Amino acid sequence: MNSEPDNTGQINPEPLSLDLAFFGKITASVTHELNNVISIVEQLAGLLEDQLCGAESGAPLDTEKVKSVQERIVLQTDRGVDLLRNLNKFAHSVDEERRDTDLNELAGNLYQLSKRFADLKNINLEMEAAGESIIVRTSPFLLQQVLFWVLMAVISSTPSDEVISLAVVPADEKAGVKISCSTPIQWSSEAERFLKRAKVLNSRLEAELIIKESNSSIGVCEIWLPATIIKDVF
Amino acid sequence: MSNPKVLLIDDEEELVMTLVERLAFRNIDATAEMDGHSALERIQREKFDLVIADMKMPGLGGLEVAAILRERYPDVKILLITGHGLLDEEKDMNVDGVSDILIKPFSIDVLIAAINKALESEL
């Protein structure tokens, strides 16, 4: 599913294969985490069963223990509900080609969906929403994809124990998402592949994508949406 | 083997702590660590008969932990667990020194059977 080589001799991925790669990556990650939630609930339910078995065999039933296990089950079901809610929002992002979208909400959802990729590298991913709602008319699916691949590039180039921040920033009549790092970044070879994907997708989005050279840390990647697509800031 | 010592490694703390409790209920002396590096430090200090490690964790994953154990502690038996939907051929893959790969979610009975099989194996 690749197109012709570009002038660097590399194959440019086709948009459809990029869309599928994005969908696959997010779905695999969230379902992996849901699998963990289900595994935990199964074991906690089993722990309750163990307690009841013990009581049936004559041991006193530890009601505090039963209550604590029940509370732990509730925490995991809440976690599962949040994961499903985010996945559902993500799945609906392809419903319409363009629609009015709250940039804080879109970036927040992407933050939730991407956090596990940062966790796996022991990187702390932080999200800073803008103080006001910023409504943009855009393709939420495309915008999420560009943001995701840029974020993956930053994650792959950031050492463990550092912090990456995803900030929604209004500026005059534009609105942007800035990704910064707690340490000067050295772009990895894997990052170049991810950034190439982001650039290909951004050509469909028509946003301004700024990628800084190695050794910068503040705003290593910025995505600015054209002023015309901002409908309201309040 | 009477009272085998088992070390569980998974970054899902609630999962491993619950498994530790359930294994204790079945007279298996289990303890847990949340990442590969802490687990290796623990293994330097304490002797374990079996290590059960998640394949995907921050830092060292289960396969990397297994490779280190094979080299430094060849007597320690290893079981891997994963939440990834593996293909049939991947489920059957032979990872050197690993007695089995369990796919999450699994029941306690499946885990106990895998523990017994691993402890009896000659790997």
Tab-separated table of C-alpha atoms in Angstrom:
chain	number	residue	atom	x	y	z
A	1	MET	CA	0.000	0.000	0.000
A	2	ASN	CA	2.895	2.371	-0.637
A	3	SER	CA	3.126	5.042	-3.287
A	4	GLU	CA	6.110	5.940	-5.450
A	5	PRO	CA	9.451	6.817	-3.839
A	6	ASP	CA	9.840	10.530	-3.091
A	7	ASN	CA	12.923	12.603	-4.041
A	8	THR	CA	14.838	11.199	-1.055
A	9	GLY	CA	14.341	7.697	-2.386
A	10	GLN	CA	11.966	6.824	0.472
A	11	ILE	CA	8.485	5.480	-0.013
A	12	ASN	CA	5.734	7.856	1.046
A	13	PRO	CA	2.986	6.021	2.879
A	14	GLU	CA	-0.462	6.432	1.382
A	15	PRO	CA	-3.076	8.256	3.457
A	16	LEU	CA	-5.356	5.208	3.740
A	17	SER	CA	-2.600	3.014	5.159
A	18	LEU	CA	-1.759	5.821	7.610
A	19	ASP	CA	-5.391	6.051	8.730
A	20	LEU	CA	-5.460	2.298	9.318
A	21	ALA	CA	-2.102	2.336	11.089
A	22	PHE	CA	-3.421	5.031	13.443
A	23	PHE	CA	-6.693	3.218	14.102
A	24	GLY	CA	-4.817	-0.036	14.715
A	25	LYS	CA	-2.271	1.511	17.051
A	26	ILE	CA	-4.888	3.235	19.219
A	27	THR	CA	-7.288	0.291	19.268
A	28	ALA	CA	-4.523	-2.182	20.134
A	29	SER	CA	-3.304	0.023	22.973
A	30	VAL	CA	-6.741	0.662	24.519
A	31	THR	CA	-7.903	-2.948	24.204
A	32	HIS	CA	-4.641	-4.069	25.790
A	33	GLU	CA	-5.405	-1.857	28.770
A	34	LEU	CA	-9.037	-3.026	28.849
A	35	ASN	CA	-7.719	-6.563	28.917
A	36	ASN	CA	-5.751	-5.655	32.036
A	37	VAL	CA	-8.886	-4.187	33.632
A	38	ILE	CA	-10.880	-7.341	32.887
A	39	SER	CA	-8.035	-9.507	34.218
A	40	ILE	CA	-8.003	-7.525	37.465
A	41	VAL	CA	-11.798	-7.680	37.874
A	42	GLU	CA	-11.693	-11.426	37.242
A	43	GLN	CA	-9.019	-11.928	39.925
A	44	LEU	CA	-10.787	-9.619	42.403
A	45	ALA	CA	-14.039	-11.528	41.876
A	46	GLY	CA	-12.014	-14.696	42.458
A	47	LEU	CA	-10.609	-13.218	45.648
A	48	LEU	CA	-14.178	-12.662	46.879
A	49	GLU	CA	-14.945	-16.270	45.995
A	50	ASP	CA	-11.846	-17.368	47.956
A	51	GLN	CA	-13.113	-15.424	50.980
A	52	LEU	CA	-16.540	-17.047	50.722
A	53	CYS	CA	-14.990	-20.508	50.305
A	54	GLY	CA	-12.962	-19.884	53.450
A	55	ALA	CA	-16.121	-18.825	55.319
A	56	GLU	CA	-17.982	-21.919	54.123
A	57	SER	CA	-15.145	-24.019	55.502
A	58	GLY	CA	-15.614	-22.444	58.917
A	59	ALA	CA	-13.194	-19.488	58.853
A	60	PRO	CA	-14.729	-16.194	60.036
A	61	LEU	CA	-15.775	-13.948	57.130
A	62	ASP	CA	-13.620	-10.815	57.112
A	63	THR	CA	-16.259	-8.224	56.186
A	64	GLU	CA	-13.678	-5.405	56.020
A	65	LYS	CA	-11.728	-7.444	53.492
A	66	VAL	CA	-14.875	-8.105	51.431
A	67	LYS	CA	-15.714	-4.384	51.495
A	68	SER	CA	-12.191	-3.448	50.406
A	69	VAL	CA	-12.255	-5.928	47.488
A	70	GLN	CA	-15.666	-4.592	46.418
A	71	GLU	CA	-14.223	-1.041	46.404
A	72	ARG	CA	-11.252	-2.220	44.333
A	73	ILE	CA	-13.677	-3.742	41.794
A	74	VAL	CA	-15.540	-0.424	41.557
A	75	LEU	CA	-12.257	1.431	40.892
A	76	GLN	CA	-11.413	-0.951	38.053
A	77	THR	CA	-14.883	-0.764	36.498
A	78	ASP	CA	-14.613	3.069	36.599
A	79	ARG	CA	-11.247	2.763	34.853
A	80	GLY	CA	-12.797	0.473	32.238
A	81	VAL	CA	-15.686	2.893	31.678
A	82	ASP	CA	-13.219	5.776	31.108
A	83	LEU	CA	-11.224	3.684	28.641
A	84	LEU	CA	-14.364	2.680	26.741
A	85	ARG	CA	-15.663	6.258	26.720
A	86	ASN	CA	-12.378	7.523	25.220
A	87	LEU	CA	-12.317	4.726	22.655
A	88	ASN	CA	-15.916	5.451	21.723
A	89	LYS	CA	-15.194	9.179	21.254
A	90	PHE	CA	-12.210	8.225	19.136
A	91	ALA	CA	-14.305	5.848	16.986
A	92	HIS	CA	-16.884	8.604	16.413
A	93	SER	CA	-14.191	11.043	15.271
A	94	VAL	CA	-14.583	9.611	11.749
A	95	ASP	CA	-18.366	10.197	11.632
A	96	GLU	CA	-18.097	13.489	9.760
A	97	GLU	CA	-15.310	14.730	7.555
A	98	ARG	CA	-15.362	18.159	9.240
A	99	ARG	CA	-17.185	19.356	12.284
A	100	ASP	CA	-17.071	21.911	15.098
A	101	THR	CA	-14.622	20.503	17.615
A	102	ASP	CA	-13.491	21.670	21.024
A	103	LEU	CA	-9.701	21.699	20.782
A	104	ASN	CA	-9.288	21.174	24.548
A	105	GLU	CA	-11.525	18.117	24.394
A	106	LEU	CA	-9.795	16.688	21.310
A	107	ALA	CA	-6.313	17.154	22.790
A	108	GLY	CA	-7.547	15.801	26.142
A	109	ASN	CA	-8.916	12.677	24.501
A	110	LEU	CA	-5.704	12.169	22.546
A	111	TYR	CA	-3.750	12.621	25.785
A	112	GLN	CA	-5.777	9.826	27.417
A	113	LEU	CA	-5.327	7.547	24.402
A	114	SER	CA	-1.572	8.196	24.162
A	115	LYS	CA	-0.580	8.176	27.820
A	116	ARG	CA	0.190	4.469	27.831
A	117	PHE	CA	2.825	4.912	25.081
A	118	ALA	CA	4.626	7.426	27.316
A	119	ASP	CA	4.146	5.229	30.406
A	120	LEU	CA	5.834	2.325	28.631
A	121	LYS	CA	8.962	4.495	28.286
A	122	ASN	CA	8.682	5.811	31.868
A	123	ILE	CA	7.948	9.270	30.499
A	124	ASN	CA	5.482	11.512	32.280
A	125	LEU	CA	2.980	12.929	29.768
A	126	GLU	CA	1.148	16.048	30.945
A	127	MET	CA	-1.786	17.864	29.418
A	128	GLU	CA	-2.505	21.560	29.791
A	129	ALA	CA	-5.845	22.743	28.417
A	130	ALA	CA	-6.381	26.351	27.374
A	131	GLY	CA	-8.261	28.460	29.892
A	132	GLU	CA	-11.121	28.956	27.469
A	133	SER	CA	-13.030	26.732	25.055
A	134	ILE	CA	-11.645	26.882	21.559
A	135	ILE	CA	-13.987	25.646	18.889
A	136	VAL	CA	-12.410	24.797	15.562
A	137	ARG	CA	-14.028	23.505	12.399
A	138	THR	CA	-11.813	20.706	11.209
A	139	SER	CA	-11.504	16.979	10.646
A	140	PRO	CA	-11.112	15.679	14.207
A	141	PHE	CA	-9.793	12.338	12.962
A	142	LEU	CA	-7.078	13.929	10.825
A	143	LEU	CA	-6.102	16.439	13.490
A	144	GLN	CA	-5.810	13.660	16.090
A	145	GLN	CA	-3.654	11.665	13.703
A	146	VAL	CA	-1.229	14.514	13.042
A	147	LEU	CA	-1.006	15.200	16.774
A	148	PHE	CA	-0.554	11.514	17.563
A	149	TRP	CA	2.347	10.899	15.168
A	150	VAL	CA	4.050	14.101	16.283
A	151	LEU	CA	3.614	13.020	19.899
A	152	MET	CA	4.971	9.551	19.074
A	153	ALA	CA	8.009	11.209	17.482
A	154	VAL	CA	8.620	13.238	20.647
A	155	ILE	CA	8.087	10.193	22.901
A	156	SER	CA	10.522	8.111	20.828
A	157	SER	CA	13.151	10.888	21.109
A	158	THR	CA	12.757	11.584	24.835
A	159	PRO	CA	14.753	9.743	27.505
A	160	SER	CA	13.062	7.966	30.418
A	161	ASP	CA	12.037	9.949	33.509
A	162	GLU	CA	11.529	13.172	31.531
A	163	VAL	CA	8.274	15.088	31.076
A	164	ILE	CA	6.435	15.821	27.829
A	165	SER	CA	3.696	18.422	27.912
A	166	LEU	CA	0.842	18.775	25.474
A	167	ALA	CA	-0.577	22.299	25.718
A	168	VAL	CA	-3.527	23.873	23.930
A	169	VAL	CA	-2.663	27.491	23.237
A	170	PRO	CA	-4.798	30.286	21.817
A	171	ALA	CA	-2.801	33.029	20.068
A	172	ASP	CA	-4.529	36.012	18.449
A	173	GLU	CA	-6.854	34.473	15.894
A	174	LYS	CA	-5.076	31.158	15.727
A	175	ALA	CA	-5.180	28.166	18.023
A	176	GLY	CA	-2.470	25.620	18.405
A	177	VAL	CA	-1.240	22.597	20.249
A	178	LYS	CA	2.344	22.843	21.487
A	179	ILE	CA	4.380	19.848	22.530
A	180	SER	CA	7.321	20.590	24.809
A	181	CYS	CA	9.875	18.463	26.563
A	182	SER	CA	11.671	18.823	29.905
A	183	THR	CA	15.016	18.205	28.196
A	184	PRO	CA	16.508	19.262	24.833
A	185	ILE	CA	15.333	16.742	22.288
A	186	GLN	CA	17.498	14.672	19.917
A	187	TRP	CA	15.282	13.385	17.118
A	188	SER	CA	15.585	9.608	16.813
A	189	SER	CA	15.562	7.738	13.490
A	190	GLU	CA	12.162	6.328	14.477
A	191	ALA	CA	10.936	9.894	15.050
A	192	GLU	CA	11.801	10.827	11.475
A	193	ARG	CA	9.440	8.090	10.280
A	194	PHE	CA	6.651	9.323	12.564
A	195	LEU	CA	7.198	12.965	11.555
A	196	LYS	CA	7.029	11.981	7.905
A	197	ARG	CA	3.615	10.428	8.573
A	198	ALA	CA	2.511	13.609	10.354
A	199	LYS	CA	3.641	15.763	7.422
A	200	VAL	CA	1.838	13.607	4.840
A	201	LEU	CA	-1.373	13.773	6.892
A	202	ASN	CA	-0.968	17.474	7.600
A	203	SER	CA	-1.043	18.211	3.895
A	204	ARG	CA	-4.691	17.026	4.017
A	205	LEU	CA	-5.394	18.979	7.182
A	206	GLU	CA	-3.905	22.262	5.966
A	207	ALA	CA	-2.665	23.238	9.409
A	208	GLU	CA	0.692	24.856	10.040
A	209	LEU	CA	3.041	22.199	11.396
A	210	ILE	CA	6.279	23.462	12.968
A	211	ILE	CA	8.953	20.944	13.884
A	212	LYS	CA	12.065	22.303	15.575
A	213	GLU	CA	15.595	21.032	15.044
A	214	SER	CA	17.299	18.806	17.630
A	215	ASN	CA	18.397	20.465	20.899
A	216	SER	CA	15.218	22.479	21.443
A	217	SER	CA	12.848	21.671	24.265
A	218	ILE	CA	10.062	24.272	24.335
A	219	GLY	CA	7.526	23.828	21.572
A	220	VAL	CA	9.505	21.088	19.802
A	221	CYS	CA	6.411	20.564	17.698
A	222	GLU	CA	3.564	23.004	17.164
A	223	ILE	CA	0.395	22.603	15.174
A	224	TRP	CA	-1.449	25.810	14.371
A	225	LEU	CA	-4.880	25.833	12.883
A	226	PRO	CA	-5.798	28.482	10.324
A	227	ALA	CA	-7.580	31.461	11.858
A	228	THR	CA	-10.571	30.985	9.584
A	229	ILE	CA	-11.483	27.738	11.246
A	230	ILE	CA	-11.785	29.208	14.724
A	231	LYS	CA	-15.459	29.900	15.261
A	232	ASP	CA	-15.542	31.006	18.818
A	233	VAL	CA	-13.324	31.649	21.801
A	234	PHE	CA	-15.184	32.203	25.053
B	1	MET	CA	8.084	-29.001	45.278
B	2	SER	CA	6.812	-27.914	48.700
B	3	ASN	CA	6.202	-24.190	49.251
B	4	PRO	CA	7.755	-22.886	46.037
B	5	LYS	CA	8.802	-19.220	46.041
B	6	VAL	CA	7.240	-17.281	43.191
B	7	LEU	CA	7.990	-13.740	42.029
B	8	LEU	CA	5.326	-11.987	39.930
B	9	ILE	CA	6.363	-8.997	37.792
B	10	ASP	CA	3.751	-6.738	36.181
B	11	ASP	CA	3.292	-2.969	36.110
B	12	GLU	CA	-0.424	-3.533	36.824
B	13	GLU	CA	-0.016	-3.369	40.591
B	14	GLU	CA	-3.611	-4.297	41.419
B	15	LEU	CA	-3.357	-7.428	39.288
B	16	VAL	CA	-0.148	-8.771	40.825
B	17	MET	CA	-1.151	-7.899	44.386
B	18	THR	CA	-4.469	-9.732	43.923
B	19	LEU	CA	-2.691	-12.743	42.428
B	20	VAL	CA	-0.265	-12.761	45.364
B	21	GLU	CA	-3.242	-12.920	47.767
B	22	ARG	CA	-4.969	-15.669	45.771
B	23	LEU	CA	-1.787	-17.745	45.515
B	24	ALA	CA	-1.211	-17.364	49.271
B	25	PHE	CA	-4.743	-18.750	49.792
B	26	ARG	CA	-3.469	-21.820	47.903
B	27	ASN	CA	-0.270	-22.106	49.995
B	28	ILE	CA	2.012	-20.680	47.320
B	29	ASP	CA	4.546	-18.203	48.671
B	30	ALA	CA	4.308	-15.407	46.095
B	31	THR	CA	5.526	-11.831	46.114
B	32	ALA	CA	5.462	-9.041	43.515
B	33	GLU	CA	7.516	-6.339	41.837
B	34	MET	CA	6.164	-3.739	39.438
B	35	ASP	CA	9.078	-3.528	36.976
B	36	GLY	CA	11.898	-5.628	35.583
B	37	HIS	CA	14.772	-3.702	37.192
B	38	SER	CA	13.318	-3.919	40.723
B	39	ALA	CA	12.627	-7.616	40.132
B	40	LEU	CA	16.245	-8.312	39.152
B	41	GLU	CA	17.465	-6.449	42.243
B	42	ARG	CA	15.108	-8.566	44.360
B	43	ILE	CA	16.333	-11.793	42.729
B	44	GLN	CA	19.923	-10.812	43.626
B	45	ARG	CA	18.886	-10.695	47.288
B	46	GLU	CA	16.339	-13.554	47.445
B	47	LYS	CA	16.093	-16.977	45.904
B	48	PHE	CA	13.002	-17.725	43.807
B	49	ASP	CA	11.940	-20.975	42.189
B	50	LEU	CA	9.728	-19.352	39.581
B	51	VAL	CA	9.402	-15.910	38.013
B	52	ILE	CA	6.166	-14.900	36.262
B	53	ALA	CA	6.680	-11.774	34.138
B	54	ASP	CA	4.443	-9.656	31.931
B	55	MET	CA	5.875	-9.427	28.415
B	56	LYS	CA	5.232	-5.687	28.079
B	57	MET	CA	6.298	-3.373	30.896
B	58	PRO	CA	8.022	0.004	31.145
B	59	GLY	CA	11.781	-0.471	31.069
B	60	LEU	CA	12.617	-4.163	30.911
B	61	GLY	CA	9.871	-6.335	29.439
B	62	GLY	CA	9.308	-9.998	30.278
B	63	LEU	CA	11.361	-11.308	27.348
B	64	GLU	CA	14.351	-9.208	28.417
B	65	VAL	CA	13.957	-10.303	32.039
B	66	ALA	CA	13.790	-13.937	30.841
B	67	ALA	CA	17.005	-13.528	28.814
B	68	ILE	CA	18.852	-12.099	31.846
B	69	LEU	CA	17.528	-14.833	34.146
B	70	ARG	CA	18.597	-17.556	31.719
B	71	GLU	CA	22.118	-16.200	31.784
B	72	ARG	CA	22.490	-15.365	35.484
B	73	TYR	CA	20.059	-17.744	37.203
B	74	PRO	CA	19.534	-20.760	34.922
B	75	ASP	CA	17.793	-22.715	37.695
B	76	VAL	CA	14.940	-20.209	38.009
B	77	LYS	CA	11.863	-21.292	36.046
B	78	ILE	CA	10.112	-18.638	33.945
B	79	LEU	CA	6.501	-18.109	32.898
B	80	LEU	CA	5.415	-15.180	30.725
B	81	ILE	CA	2.020	-13.477	30.726
B	82	THR	CA	0.647	-11.053	28.153
B	83	GLY	CA	-2.430	-8.989	27.403
B	84	HIS	CA	-1.650	-8.973	23.701
B	85	GLY	CA	-3.910	-10.908	21.402
B	86	LEU	CA	-1.315	-13.319	20.060
B	87	LEU	CA	-1.703	-15.305	16.879
B	88	ASP	CA	-1.902	-19.091	17.311
B	89	GLU	CA	1.670	-19.557	16.103
B	90	GLU	CA	2.867	-16.898	18.561
B	91	LYS	CA	1.075	-18.673	21.432
B	92	ASP	CA	3.002	-21.784	20.528
B	93	MET	CA	6.331	-20.046	20.092
B	94	ASN	CA	9.199	-21.520	22.013
B	95	VAL	CA	10.981	-18.821	23.954
B	96	ASP	CA	14.245	-20.238	25.186
B	97	GLY	CA	13.965	-21.095	28.881
B	98	VAL	CA	10.299	-20.082	29.154
B	99	SER	CA	7.931	-22.882	30.090
B	100	ASP	CA	4.695	-21.233	28.950
B	101	ILE	CA	3.042	-17.990	27.833
B	102	LEU	CA	-0.346	-17.244	29.422
B	103	ILE	CA	-2.777	-14.885	27.722
B	104	LYS	CA	-4.637	-12.463	30.019
B	105	PRO	CA	-7.264	-12.794	31.317
B	106	PHE	CA	-6.625	-16.250	32.781
B	107	SER	CA	-8.278	-18.096	35.653
B	108	ILE	CA	-6.439	-18.974	38.851
B	109	ASP	CA	-6.746	-22.656	37.915
B	110	VAL	CA	-4.949	-22.049	34.616
B	111	LEU	CA	-2.228	-20.133	36.464
B	112	ILE	CA	-1.789	-22.867	39.086
B	113	ALA	CA	-1.559	-25.525	36.351
B	114	ALA	CA	1.081	-23.452	34.524
B	115	ILE	CA	3.020	-22.914	37.777
B	116	ASN	CA	3.025	-26.656	38.495
B	117	LYS	CA	4.068	-27.456	34.937
B	118	ALA	CA	6.897	-24.905	35.061
B	119	LEU	CA	8.183	-26.153	38.419
B	120	GLU	CA	8.191	-29.744	37.163
B	121	SER	CA	9.886	-28.864	33.875
B	122	GLU	CA	13.544	-29.507	33.194
B	123	LEU	CA	14.123	-26.235	31.306
